[in-house]
Short mmCIF file of N, CA and C in Angstrom, two decimals:
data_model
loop_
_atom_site.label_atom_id
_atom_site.label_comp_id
_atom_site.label_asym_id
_atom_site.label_seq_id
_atom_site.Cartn_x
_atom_site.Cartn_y
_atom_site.Cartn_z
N UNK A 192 -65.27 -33.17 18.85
CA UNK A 192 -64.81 -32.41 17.70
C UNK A 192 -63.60 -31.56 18.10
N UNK A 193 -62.52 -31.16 17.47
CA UNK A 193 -61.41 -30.57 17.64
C UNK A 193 -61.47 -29.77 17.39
N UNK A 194 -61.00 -28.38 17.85
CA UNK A 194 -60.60 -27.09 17.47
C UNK A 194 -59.90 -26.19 17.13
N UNK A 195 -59.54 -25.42 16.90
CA UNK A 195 -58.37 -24.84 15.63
C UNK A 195 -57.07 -24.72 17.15
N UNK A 196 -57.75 -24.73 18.58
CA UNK A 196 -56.23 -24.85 19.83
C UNK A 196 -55.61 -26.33 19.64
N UNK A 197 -56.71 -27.30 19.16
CA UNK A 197 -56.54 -28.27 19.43
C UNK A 197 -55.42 -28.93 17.99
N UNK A 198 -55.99 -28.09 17.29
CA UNK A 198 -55.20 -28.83 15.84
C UNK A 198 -53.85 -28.17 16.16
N UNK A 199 -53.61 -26.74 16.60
CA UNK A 199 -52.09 -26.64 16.78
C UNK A 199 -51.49 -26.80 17.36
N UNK A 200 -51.98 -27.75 18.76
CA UNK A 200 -50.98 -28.17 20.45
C UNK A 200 -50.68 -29.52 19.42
N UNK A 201 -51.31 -29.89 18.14
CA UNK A 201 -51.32 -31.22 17.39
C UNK A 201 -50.03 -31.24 16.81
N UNK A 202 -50.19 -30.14 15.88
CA UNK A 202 -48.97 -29.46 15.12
C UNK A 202 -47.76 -29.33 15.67
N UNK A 203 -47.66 -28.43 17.06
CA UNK A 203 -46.89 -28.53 17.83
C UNK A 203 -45.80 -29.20 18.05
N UNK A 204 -46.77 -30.02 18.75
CA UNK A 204 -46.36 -31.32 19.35
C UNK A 204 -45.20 -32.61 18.05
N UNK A 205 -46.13 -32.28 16.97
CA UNK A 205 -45.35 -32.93 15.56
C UNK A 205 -43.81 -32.50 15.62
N UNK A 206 -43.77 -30.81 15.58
CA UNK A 206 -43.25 -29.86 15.26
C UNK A 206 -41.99 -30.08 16.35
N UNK A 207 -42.06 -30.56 17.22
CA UNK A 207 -41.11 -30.63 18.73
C UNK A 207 -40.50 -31.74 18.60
N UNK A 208 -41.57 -32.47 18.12
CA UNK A 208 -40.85 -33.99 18.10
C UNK A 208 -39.72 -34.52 17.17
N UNK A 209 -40.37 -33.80 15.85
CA UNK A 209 -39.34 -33.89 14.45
C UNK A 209 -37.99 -32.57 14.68
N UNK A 210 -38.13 -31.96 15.71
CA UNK A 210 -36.88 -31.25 16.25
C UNK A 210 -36.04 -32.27 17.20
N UNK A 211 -36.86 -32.97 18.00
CA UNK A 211 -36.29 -33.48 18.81
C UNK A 211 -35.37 -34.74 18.02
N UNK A 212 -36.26 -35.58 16.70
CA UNK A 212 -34.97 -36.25 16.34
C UNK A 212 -33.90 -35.78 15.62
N UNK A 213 -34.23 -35.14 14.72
CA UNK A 213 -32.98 -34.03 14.34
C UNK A 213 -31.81 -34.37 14.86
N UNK A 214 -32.21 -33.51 16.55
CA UNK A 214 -31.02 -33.47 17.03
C UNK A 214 -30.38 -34.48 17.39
N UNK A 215 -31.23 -35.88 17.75
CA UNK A 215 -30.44 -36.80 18.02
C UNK A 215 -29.90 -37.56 16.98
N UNK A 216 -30.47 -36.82 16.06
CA UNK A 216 -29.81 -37.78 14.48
C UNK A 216 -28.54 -36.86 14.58
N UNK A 217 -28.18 -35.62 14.89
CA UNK A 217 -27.04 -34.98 14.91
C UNK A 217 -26.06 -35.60 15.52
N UNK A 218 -26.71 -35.81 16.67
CA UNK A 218 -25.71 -36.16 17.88
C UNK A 218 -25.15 -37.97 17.47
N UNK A 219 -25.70 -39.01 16.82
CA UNK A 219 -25.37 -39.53 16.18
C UNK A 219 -23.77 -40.06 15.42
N UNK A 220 -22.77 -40.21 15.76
CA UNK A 220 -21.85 -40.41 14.35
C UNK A 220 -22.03 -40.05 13.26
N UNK A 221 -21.32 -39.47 12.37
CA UNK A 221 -21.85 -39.07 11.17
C UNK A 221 -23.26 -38.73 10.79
N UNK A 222 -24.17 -38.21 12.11
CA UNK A 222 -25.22 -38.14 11.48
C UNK A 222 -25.59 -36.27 11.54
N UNK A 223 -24.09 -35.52 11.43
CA UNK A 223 -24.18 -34.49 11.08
C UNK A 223 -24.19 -34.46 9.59
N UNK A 224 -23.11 -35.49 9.33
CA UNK A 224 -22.94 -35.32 7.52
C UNK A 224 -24.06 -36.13 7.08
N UNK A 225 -25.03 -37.12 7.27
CA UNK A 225 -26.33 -37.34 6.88
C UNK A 225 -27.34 -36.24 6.72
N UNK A 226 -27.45 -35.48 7.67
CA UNK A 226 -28.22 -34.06 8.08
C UNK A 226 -27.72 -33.09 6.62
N UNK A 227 -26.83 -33.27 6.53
CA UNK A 227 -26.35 -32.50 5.27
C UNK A 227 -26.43 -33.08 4.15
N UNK A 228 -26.42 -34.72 3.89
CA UNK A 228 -26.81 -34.69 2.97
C UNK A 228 -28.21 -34.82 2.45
N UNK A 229 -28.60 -34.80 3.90
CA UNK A 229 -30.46 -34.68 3.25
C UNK A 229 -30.53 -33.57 3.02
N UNK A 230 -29.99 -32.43 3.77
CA UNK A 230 -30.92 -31.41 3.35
C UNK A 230 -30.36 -30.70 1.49
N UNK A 231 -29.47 -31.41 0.90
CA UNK A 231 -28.68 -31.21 -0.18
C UNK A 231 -29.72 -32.07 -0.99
N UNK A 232 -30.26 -33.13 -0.80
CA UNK A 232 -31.66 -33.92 -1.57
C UNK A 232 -32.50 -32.78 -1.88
N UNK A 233 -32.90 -32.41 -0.37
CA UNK A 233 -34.16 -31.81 -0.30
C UNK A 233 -33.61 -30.28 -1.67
N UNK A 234 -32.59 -29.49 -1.41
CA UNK A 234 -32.68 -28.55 -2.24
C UNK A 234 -32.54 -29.08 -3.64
N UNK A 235 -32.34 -30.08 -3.75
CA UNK A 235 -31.60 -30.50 -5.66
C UNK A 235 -33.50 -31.11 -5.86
N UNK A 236 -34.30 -31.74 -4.63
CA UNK A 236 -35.76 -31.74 -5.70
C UNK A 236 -36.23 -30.76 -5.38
N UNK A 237 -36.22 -29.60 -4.58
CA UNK A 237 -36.88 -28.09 -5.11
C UNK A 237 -36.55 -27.38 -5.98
N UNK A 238 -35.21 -27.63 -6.62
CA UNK A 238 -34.77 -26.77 -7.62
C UNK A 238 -35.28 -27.78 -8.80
N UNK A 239 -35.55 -29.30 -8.75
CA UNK A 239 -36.04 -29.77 -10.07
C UNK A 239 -37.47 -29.53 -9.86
N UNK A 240 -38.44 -29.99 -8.71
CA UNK A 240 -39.26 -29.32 -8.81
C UNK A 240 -39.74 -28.05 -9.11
N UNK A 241 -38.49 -27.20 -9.21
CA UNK A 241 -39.23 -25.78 -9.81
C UNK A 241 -38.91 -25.90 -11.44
N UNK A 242 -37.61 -26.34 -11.73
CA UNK A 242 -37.60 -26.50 -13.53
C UNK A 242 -38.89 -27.12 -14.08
N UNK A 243 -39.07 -28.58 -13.59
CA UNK A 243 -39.96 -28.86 -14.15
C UNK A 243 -41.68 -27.77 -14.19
N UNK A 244 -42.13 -27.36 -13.17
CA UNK A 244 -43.03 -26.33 -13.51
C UNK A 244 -42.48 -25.21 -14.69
N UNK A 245 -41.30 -25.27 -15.26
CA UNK A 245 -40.85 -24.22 -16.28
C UNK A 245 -40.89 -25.43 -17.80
N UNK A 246 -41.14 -26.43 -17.37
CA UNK A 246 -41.18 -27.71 -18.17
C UNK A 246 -42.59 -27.73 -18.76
N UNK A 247 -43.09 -27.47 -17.94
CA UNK A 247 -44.80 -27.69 -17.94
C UNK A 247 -45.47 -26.33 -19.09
N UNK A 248 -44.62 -25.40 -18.34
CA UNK A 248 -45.11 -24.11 -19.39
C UNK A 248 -44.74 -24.00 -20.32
N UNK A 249 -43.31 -24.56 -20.48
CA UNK A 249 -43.09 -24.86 -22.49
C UNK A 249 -43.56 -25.03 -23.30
N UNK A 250 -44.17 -26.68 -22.49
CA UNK A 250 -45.18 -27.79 -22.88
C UNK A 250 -46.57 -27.11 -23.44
N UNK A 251 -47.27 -26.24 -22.46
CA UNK A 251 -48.28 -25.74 -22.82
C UNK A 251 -48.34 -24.09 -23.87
N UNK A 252 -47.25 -23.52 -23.97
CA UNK A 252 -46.87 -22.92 -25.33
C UNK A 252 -46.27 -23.56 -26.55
N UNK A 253 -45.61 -24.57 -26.88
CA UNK A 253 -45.55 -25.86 -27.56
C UNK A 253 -47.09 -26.19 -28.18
N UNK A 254 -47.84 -26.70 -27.41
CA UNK A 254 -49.17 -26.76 -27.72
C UNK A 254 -49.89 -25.61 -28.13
N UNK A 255 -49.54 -24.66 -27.67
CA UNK A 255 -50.69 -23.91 -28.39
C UNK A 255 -49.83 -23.09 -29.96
N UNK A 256 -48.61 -23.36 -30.38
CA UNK A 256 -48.27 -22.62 -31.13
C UNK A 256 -48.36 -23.63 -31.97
N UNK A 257 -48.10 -24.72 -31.62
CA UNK A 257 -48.49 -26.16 -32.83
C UNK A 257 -50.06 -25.71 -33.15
N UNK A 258 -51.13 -25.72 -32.26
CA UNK A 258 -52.15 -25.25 -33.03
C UNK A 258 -52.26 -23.71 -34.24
N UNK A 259 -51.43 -22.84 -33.74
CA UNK A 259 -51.70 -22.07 -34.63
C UNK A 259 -50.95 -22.11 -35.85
N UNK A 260 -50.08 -23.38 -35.93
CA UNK A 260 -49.02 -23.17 -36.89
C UNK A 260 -49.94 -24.17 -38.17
N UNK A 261 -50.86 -25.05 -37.46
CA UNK A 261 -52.24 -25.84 -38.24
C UNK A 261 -53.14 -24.91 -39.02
N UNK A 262 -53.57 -23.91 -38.11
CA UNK A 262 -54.46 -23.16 -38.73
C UNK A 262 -53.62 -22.31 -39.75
N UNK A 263 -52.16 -21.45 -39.30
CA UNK A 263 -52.24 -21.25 -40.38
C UNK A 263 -51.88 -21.74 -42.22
N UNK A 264 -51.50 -23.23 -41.59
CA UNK A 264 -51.42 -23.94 -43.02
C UNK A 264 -52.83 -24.47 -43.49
N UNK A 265 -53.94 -24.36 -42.99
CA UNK A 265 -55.12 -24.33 -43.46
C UNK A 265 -55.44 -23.28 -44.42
N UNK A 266 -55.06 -22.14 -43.58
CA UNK A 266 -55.19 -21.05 -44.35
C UNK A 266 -54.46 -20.62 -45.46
N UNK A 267 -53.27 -21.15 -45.59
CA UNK A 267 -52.68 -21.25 -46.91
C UNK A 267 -53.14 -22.08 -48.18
N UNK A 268 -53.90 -22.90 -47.82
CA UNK A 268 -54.18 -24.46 -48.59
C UNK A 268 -55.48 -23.89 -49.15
N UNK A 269 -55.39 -23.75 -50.62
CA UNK A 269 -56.07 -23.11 -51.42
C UNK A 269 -58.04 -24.10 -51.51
N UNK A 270 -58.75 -23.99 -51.12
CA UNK A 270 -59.58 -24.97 -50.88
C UNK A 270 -60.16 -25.57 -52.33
N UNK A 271 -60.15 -27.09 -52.36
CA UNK A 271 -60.23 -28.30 -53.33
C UNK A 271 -61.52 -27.82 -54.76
N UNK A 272 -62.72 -27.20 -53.98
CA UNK A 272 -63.51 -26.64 -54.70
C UNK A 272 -63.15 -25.50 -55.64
N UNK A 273 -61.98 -24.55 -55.80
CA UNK A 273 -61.67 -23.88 -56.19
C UNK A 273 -60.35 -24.20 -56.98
N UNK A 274 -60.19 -25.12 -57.30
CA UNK A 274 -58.85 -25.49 -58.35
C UNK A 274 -59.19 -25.36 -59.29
N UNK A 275 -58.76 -25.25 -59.74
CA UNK A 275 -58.61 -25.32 -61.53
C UNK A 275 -58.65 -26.66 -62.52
N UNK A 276 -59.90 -26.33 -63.18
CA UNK A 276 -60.15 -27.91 -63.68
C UNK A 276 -59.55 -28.04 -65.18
N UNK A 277 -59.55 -29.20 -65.74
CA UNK A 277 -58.35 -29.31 -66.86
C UNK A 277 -60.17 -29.78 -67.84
N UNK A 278 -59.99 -29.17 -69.25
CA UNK A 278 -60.86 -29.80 -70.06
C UNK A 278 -60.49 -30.59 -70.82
N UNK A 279 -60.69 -31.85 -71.24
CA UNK A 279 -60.43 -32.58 -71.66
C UNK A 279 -60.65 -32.57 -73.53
N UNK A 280 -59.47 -32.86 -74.39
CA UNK A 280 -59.88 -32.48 -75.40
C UNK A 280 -59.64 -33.68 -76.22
N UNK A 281 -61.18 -34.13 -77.64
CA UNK A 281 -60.88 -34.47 -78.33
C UNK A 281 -61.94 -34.56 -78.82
#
């Protein structure tokens, strides 16, 4: 069984390694301006990833004002039992 030293020499070790290509993706040809343009990805889907959570909350005030905009045309709508009936004459 592993232990919380063991999960982070794990981590670590991840952590060293994905430094270590980095740099050799730097050292690379053009793989400074790759480096840049990933990390220009990475900010353009955190910034849509954050709109869309502002997407989501629209969505769910949208919904709830459509419900109240139901009820209150219920509540306007004079109910069927209470109309006014016509007598018929002859």
């Amino acid at each position: 069984m592993e232990t919380k030293s063991d999960e982070k020499d794990v981590i670590a070790r991840l952590a060293g390694k994905g430094e270590e290509a980095i740099q050799r993706l730097a050292d690379l040809p053009g793989g400074d301006r790759a480096l840049r343009a990933f990390n220009d990805v990475k900010l353009r889907v955190d910034d849509l990833s954050r709109r869309m959570r502002g997407v989501d909350e629209l969505e769910k005030r949208v919904t709830r004002l459509e419900k109240e905009v139901a009820t209150l045309r219920r509540a306007q709508k004079p109910p069927s039992s209470q109309a006014p009936s016509r007598k018929a004459s002859g």
